[in-house]
Short mmCIF file of C-alpha atoms in Angstrom, two decimals:
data_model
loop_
_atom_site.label_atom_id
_atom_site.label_comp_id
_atom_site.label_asym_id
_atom_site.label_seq_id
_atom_site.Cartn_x
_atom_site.Cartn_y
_atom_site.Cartn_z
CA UNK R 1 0.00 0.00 0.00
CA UNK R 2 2.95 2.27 -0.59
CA UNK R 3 3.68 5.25 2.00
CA UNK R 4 6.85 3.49 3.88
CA UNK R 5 8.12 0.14 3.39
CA UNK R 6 10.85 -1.65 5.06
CA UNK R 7 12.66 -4.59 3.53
CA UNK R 8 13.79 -7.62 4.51
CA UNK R 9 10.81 -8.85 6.82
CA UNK R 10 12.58 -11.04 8.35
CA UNK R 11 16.66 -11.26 8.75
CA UNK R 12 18.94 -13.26 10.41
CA UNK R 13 22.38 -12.60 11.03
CA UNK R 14 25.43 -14.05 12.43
CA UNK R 15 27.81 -13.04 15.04
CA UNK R 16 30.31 -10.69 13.64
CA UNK R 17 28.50 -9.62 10.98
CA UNK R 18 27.17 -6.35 9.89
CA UNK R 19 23.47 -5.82 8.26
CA UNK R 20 21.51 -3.41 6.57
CA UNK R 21 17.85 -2.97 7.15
CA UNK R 22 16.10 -0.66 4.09
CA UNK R 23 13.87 2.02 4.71
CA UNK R 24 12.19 4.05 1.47
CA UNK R 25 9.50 6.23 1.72
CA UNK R 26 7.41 7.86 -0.98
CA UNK R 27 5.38 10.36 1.14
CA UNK R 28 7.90 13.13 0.98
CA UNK R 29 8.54 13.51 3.91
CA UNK R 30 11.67 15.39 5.24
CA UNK R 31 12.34 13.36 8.36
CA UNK R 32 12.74 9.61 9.24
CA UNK R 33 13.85 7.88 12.30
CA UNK R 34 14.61 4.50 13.21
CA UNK R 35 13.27 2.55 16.55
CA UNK R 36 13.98 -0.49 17.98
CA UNK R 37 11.15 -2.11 20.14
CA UNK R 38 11.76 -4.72 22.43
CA UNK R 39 9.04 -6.75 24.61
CA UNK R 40 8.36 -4.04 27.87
CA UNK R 41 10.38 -1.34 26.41
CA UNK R 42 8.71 0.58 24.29
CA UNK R 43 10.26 1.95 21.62
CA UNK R 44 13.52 2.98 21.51
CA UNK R 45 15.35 6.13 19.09
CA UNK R 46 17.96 4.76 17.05
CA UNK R 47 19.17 7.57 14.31
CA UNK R 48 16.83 10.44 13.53
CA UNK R 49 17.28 12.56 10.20
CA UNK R 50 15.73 16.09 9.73
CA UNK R 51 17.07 16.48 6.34
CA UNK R 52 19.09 14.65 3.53
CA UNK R 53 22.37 14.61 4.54
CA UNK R 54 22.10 14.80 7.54
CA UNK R 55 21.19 12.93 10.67
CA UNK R 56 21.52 12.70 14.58
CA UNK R 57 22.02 9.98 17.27
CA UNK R 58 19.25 9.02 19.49
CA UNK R 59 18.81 7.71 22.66
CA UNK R 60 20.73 4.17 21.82
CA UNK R 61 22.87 5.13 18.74
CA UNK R 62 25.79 2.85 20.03
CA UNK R 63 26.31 0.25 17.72
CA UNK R 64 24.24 0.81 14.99
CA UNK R 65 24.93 3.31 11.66
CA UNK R 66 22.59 4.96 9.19
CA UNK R 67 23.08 7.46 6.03
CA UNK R 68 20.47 9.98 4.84
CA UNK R 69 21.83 10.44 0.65
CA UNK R 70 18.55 10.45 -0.39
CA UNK R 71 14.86 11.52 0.48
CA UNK R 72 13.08 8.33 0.30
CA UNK R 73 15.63 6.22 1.50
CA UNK R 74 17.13 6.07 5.24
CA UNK R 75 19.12 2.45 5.68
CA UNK R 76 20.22 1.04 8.87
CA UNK R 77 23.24 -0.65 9.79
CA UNK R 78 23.37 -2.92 12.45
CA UNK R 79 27.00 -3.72 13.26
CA UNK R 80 28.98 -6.48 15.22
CA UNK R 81 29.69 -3.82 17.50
CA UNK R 82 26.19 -3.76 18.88
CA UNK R 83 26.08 -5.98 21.94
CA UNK R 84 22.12 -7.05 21.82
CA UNK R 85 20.86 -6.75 18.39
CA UNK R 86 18.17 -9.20 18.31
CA UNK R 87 15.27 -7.29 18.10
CA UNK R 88 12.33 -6.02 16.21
CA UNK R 89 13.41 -2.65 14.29
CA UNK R 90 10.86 0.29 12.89
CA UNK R 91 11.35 2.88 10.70
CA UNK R 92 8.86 6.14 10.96
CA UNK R 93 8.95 9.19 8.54
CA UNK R 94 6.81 12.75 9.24
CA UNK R 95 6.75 16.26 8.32
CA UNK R 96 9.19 17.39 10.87
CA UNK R 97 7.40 17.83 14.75
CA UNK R 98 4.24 16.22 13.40
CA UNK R 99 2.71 12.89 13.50
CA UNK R 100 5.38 10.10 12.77
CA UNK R 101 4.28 7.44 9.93
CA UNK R 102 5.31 3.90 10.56
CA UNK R 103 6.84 0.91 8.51
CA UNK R 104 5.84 -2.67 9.04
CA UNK R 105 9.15 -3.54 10.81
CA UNK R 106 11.92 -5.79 10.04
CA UNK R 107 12.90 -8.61 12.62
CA UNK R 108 16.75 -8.98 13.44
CA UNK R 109 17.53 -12.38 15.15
CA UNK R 110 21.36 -13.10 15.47
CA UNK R 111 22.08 -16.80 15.06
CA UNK Q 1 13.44 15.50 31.59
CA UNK Q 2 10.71 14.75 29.23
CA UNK Q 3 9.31 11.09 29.96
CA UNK Q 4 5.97 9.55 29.04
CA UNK Q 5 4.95 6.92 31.44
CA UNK Q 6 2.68 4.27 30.78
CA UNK Q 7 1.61 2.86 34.53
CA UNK Q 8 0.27 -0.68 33.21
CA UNK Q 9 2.20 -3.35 30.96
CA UNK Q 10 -1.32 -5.33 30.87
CA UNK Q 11 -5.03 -4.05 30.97
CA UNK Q 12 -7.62 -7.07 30.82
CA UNK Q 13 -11.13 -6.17 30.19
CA UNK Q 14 -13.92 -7.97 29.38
CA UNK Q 15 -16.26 -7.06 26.40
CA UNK Q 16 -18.85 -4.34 26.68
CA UNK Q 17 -17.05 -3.28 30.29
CA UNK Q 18 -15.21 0.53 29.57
CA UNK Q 19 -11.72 1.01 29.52
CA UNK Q 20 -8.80 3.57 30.42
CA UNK Q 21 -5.26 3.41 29.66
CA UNK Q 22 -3.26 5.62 31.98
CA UNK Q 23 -0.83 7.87 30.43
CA UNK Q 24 1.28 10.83 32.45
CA UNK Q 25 3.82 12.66 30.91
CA UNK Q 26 6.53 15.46 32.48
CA UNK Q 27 7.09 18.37 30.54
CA UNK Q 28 6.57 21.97 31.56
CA UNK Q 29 4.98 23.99 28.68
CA UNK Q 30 2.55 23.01 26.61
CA UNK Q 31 2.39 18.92 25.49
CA UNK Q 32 1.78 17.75 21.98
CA UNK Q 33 -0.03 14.39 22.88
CA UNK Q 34 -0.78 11.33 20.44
CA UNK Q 35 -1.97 7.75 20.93
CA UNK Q 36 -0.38 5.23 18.92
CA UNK Q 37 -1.88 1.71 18.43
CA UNK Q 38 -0.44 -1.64 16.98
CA UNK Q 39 -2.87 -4.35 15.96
CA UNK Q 40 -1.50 -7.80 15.37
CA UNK Q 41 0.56 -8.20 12.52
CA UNK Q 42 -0.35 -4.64 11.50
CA UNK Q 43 1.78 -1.72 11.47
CA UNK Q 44 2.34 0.97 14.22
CA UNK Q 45 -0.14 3.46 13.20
CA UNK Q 46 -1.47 7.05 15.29
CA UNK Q 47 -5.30 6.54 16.92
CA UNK Q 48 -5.45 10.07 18.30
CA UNK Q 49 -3.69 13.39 18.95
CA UNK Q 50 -5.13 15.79 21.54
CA UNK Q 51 -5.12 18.90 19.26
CA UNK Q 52 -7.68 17.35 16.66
CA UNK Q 53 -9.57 16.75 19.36
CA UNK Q 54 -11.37 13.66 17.48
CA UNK Q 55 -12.76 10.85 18.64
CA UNK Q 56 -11.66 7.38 16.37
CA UNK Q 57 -12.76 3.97 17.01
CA UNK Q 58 -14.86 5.50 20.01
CA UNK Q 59 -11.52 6.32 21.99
CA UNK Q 60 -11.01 9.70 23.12
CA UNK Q 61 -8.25 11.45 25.28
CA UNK Q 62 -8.49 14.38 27.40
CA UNK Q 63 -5.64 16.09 28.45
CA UNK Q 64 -5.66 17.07 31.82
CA UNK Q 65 -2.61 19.62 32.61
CA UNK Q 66 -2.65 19.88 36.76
CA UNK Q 67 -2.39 16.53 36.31
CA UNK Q 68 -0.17 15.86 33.20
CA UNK Q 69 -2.04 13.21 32.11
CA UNK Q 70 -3.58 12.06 28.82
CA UNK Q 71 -5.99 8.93 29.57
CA UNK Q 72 -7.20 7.00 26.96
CA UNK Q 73 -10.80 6.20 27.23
CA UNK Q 74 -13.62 3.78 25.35
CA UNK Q 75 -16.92 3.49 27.39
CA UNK Q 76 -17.46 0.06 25.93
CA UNK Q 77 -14.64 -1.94 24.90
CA UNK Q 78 -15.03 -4.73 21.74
CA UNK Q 79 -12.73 -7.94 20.81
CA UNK Q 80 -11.42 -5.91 18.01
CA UNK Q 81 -9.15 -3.26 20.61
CA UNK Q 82 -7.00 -5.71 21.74
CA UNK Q 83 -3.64 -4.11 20.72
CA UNK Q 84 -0.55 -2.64 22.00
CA UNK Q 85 -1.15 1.03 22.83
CA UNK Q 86 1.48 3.43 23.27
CA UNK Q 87 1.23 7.26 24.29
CA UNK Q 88 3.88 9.67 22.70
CA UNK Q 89 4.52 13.30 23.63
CA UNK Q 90 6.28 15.58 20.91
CA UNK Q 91 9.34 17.03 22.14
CA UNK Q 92 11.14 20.06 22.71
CA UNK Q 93 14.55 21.26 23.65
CA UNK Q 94 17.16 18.78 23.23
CA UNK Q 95 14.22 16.11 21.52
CA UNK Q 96 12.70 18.65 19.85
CA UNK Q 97 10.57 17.34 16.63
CA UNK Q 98 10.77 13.87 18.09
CA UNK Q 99 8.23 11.74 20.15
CA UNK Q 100 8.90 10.32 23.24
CA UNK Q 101 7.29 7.05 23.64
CA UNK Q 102 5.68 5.65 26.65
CA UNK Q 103 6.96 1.49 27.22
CA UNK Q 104 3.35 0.55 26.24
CA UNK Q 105 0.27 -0.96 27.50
CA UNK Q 106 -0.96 -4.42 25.82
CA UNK Q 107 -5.19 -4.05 25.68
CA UNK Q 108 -6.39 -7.67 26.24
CA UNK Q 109 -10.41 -7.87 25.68
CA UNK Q 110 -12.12 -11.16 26.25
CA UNK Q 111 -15.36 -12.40 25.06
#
């Protein structure tokens, strides 16, 4: 149904290795973010970008990388360097300050 | 800081009986407030913000300032609300443009 979309569904890394979760959007939207939500935690800022080009940490950047060279597109890295990455991840885009739009998710297990 | 609190992990109802999902936030000026609501296997997706002032799905919110809350209410709950709920509050100052989300609340309603 367009608006954001996330891709893979589903992903399953090893230990030591470094993945990419996509994140495209087609709503024009200036800002995305990425969240990572966890059973009784809510969710969690990863990266947030304002602008192409440009982008800030959140509340648990450690571990994790993103780039902002395009509008529609805002891809996450997970890297080895993040302790606990098994985890369900969420990408959101908006009109800055205003309501946040939400993909359906990718699911990171680490084998 | 600016926090959203969620009191409840789990509300059980049972159908027909109201409902009210506790949300109380800390911030000192003026909150932006949303409700966000994830049906199984659907997407992350905004019920209600307290500026439109709407009522969707027969929830409303009221924000109540002397006593920073933002309670989300249904006088008669169906089958069909069971979801994860989540209150967000749009900040300002060092978050400002993002939400801060609550941990969550998981609406259970049985037959």
């Amino acid at each position: 149904d367009g608006g954001i979309t996330q891709s893979p569904k589903y992903l399953f890394r090893k230990e030591g290795q470094n993945v990419t979760l996509s994140c495209e959007q087609n709503l024009n939207h200036d800002a995305m973010y990425w969240y990572r939500q966890d059973p009784g935690q809510g969710l969690r800022l990863i990266y947030y970008s304002q602008i192409v080009n440009d982008f800030q940490k959140g509340d648990i950047a450690e571990g994790y990388s993103v780039s902002r060279e395009k509008k529609e597109s805002f891809p996450l890295t997970v890297t080895s360097a993040q302790k606990n990455p098994t985890a369900f991840y969420l990408c959101a885009s908006s009109i800055w300050g205003d309501e946040q739009f939400f993909g359906p998710g990718t699911r990171l297990t680490v084998l | 800081a600016q926090r959203v609190t969620q009191p409840e992990k789990l509300l059980s109802v049972f159908k027909g009986a109201p409902v009210e999902l506790k949300c109380n936030y800390s911030y000192s000026g003026s909150p932006e407030l949303f409700w966000y609501v994830q049906y199984s296997r659907q997407r992350l997706q905004l019920l209600l913000r307290h500026i439109s002032r709407e009522s969707i799905k027969g929830f409303t919110a009221d924000l109540n300032k002397g006593e920073t809350s933002f309670h989300l209410k249904k006088p008669f709950a169906q089958e069909e609300d069971s979801a994860m709920y989540y209150c967000a509050l749009l900040g300002h100052g060092g978050s400002q443009g993002n939400l801060i989300f609550g941990k969550g609340t998981k609406l259970s309603v049985k037959p």
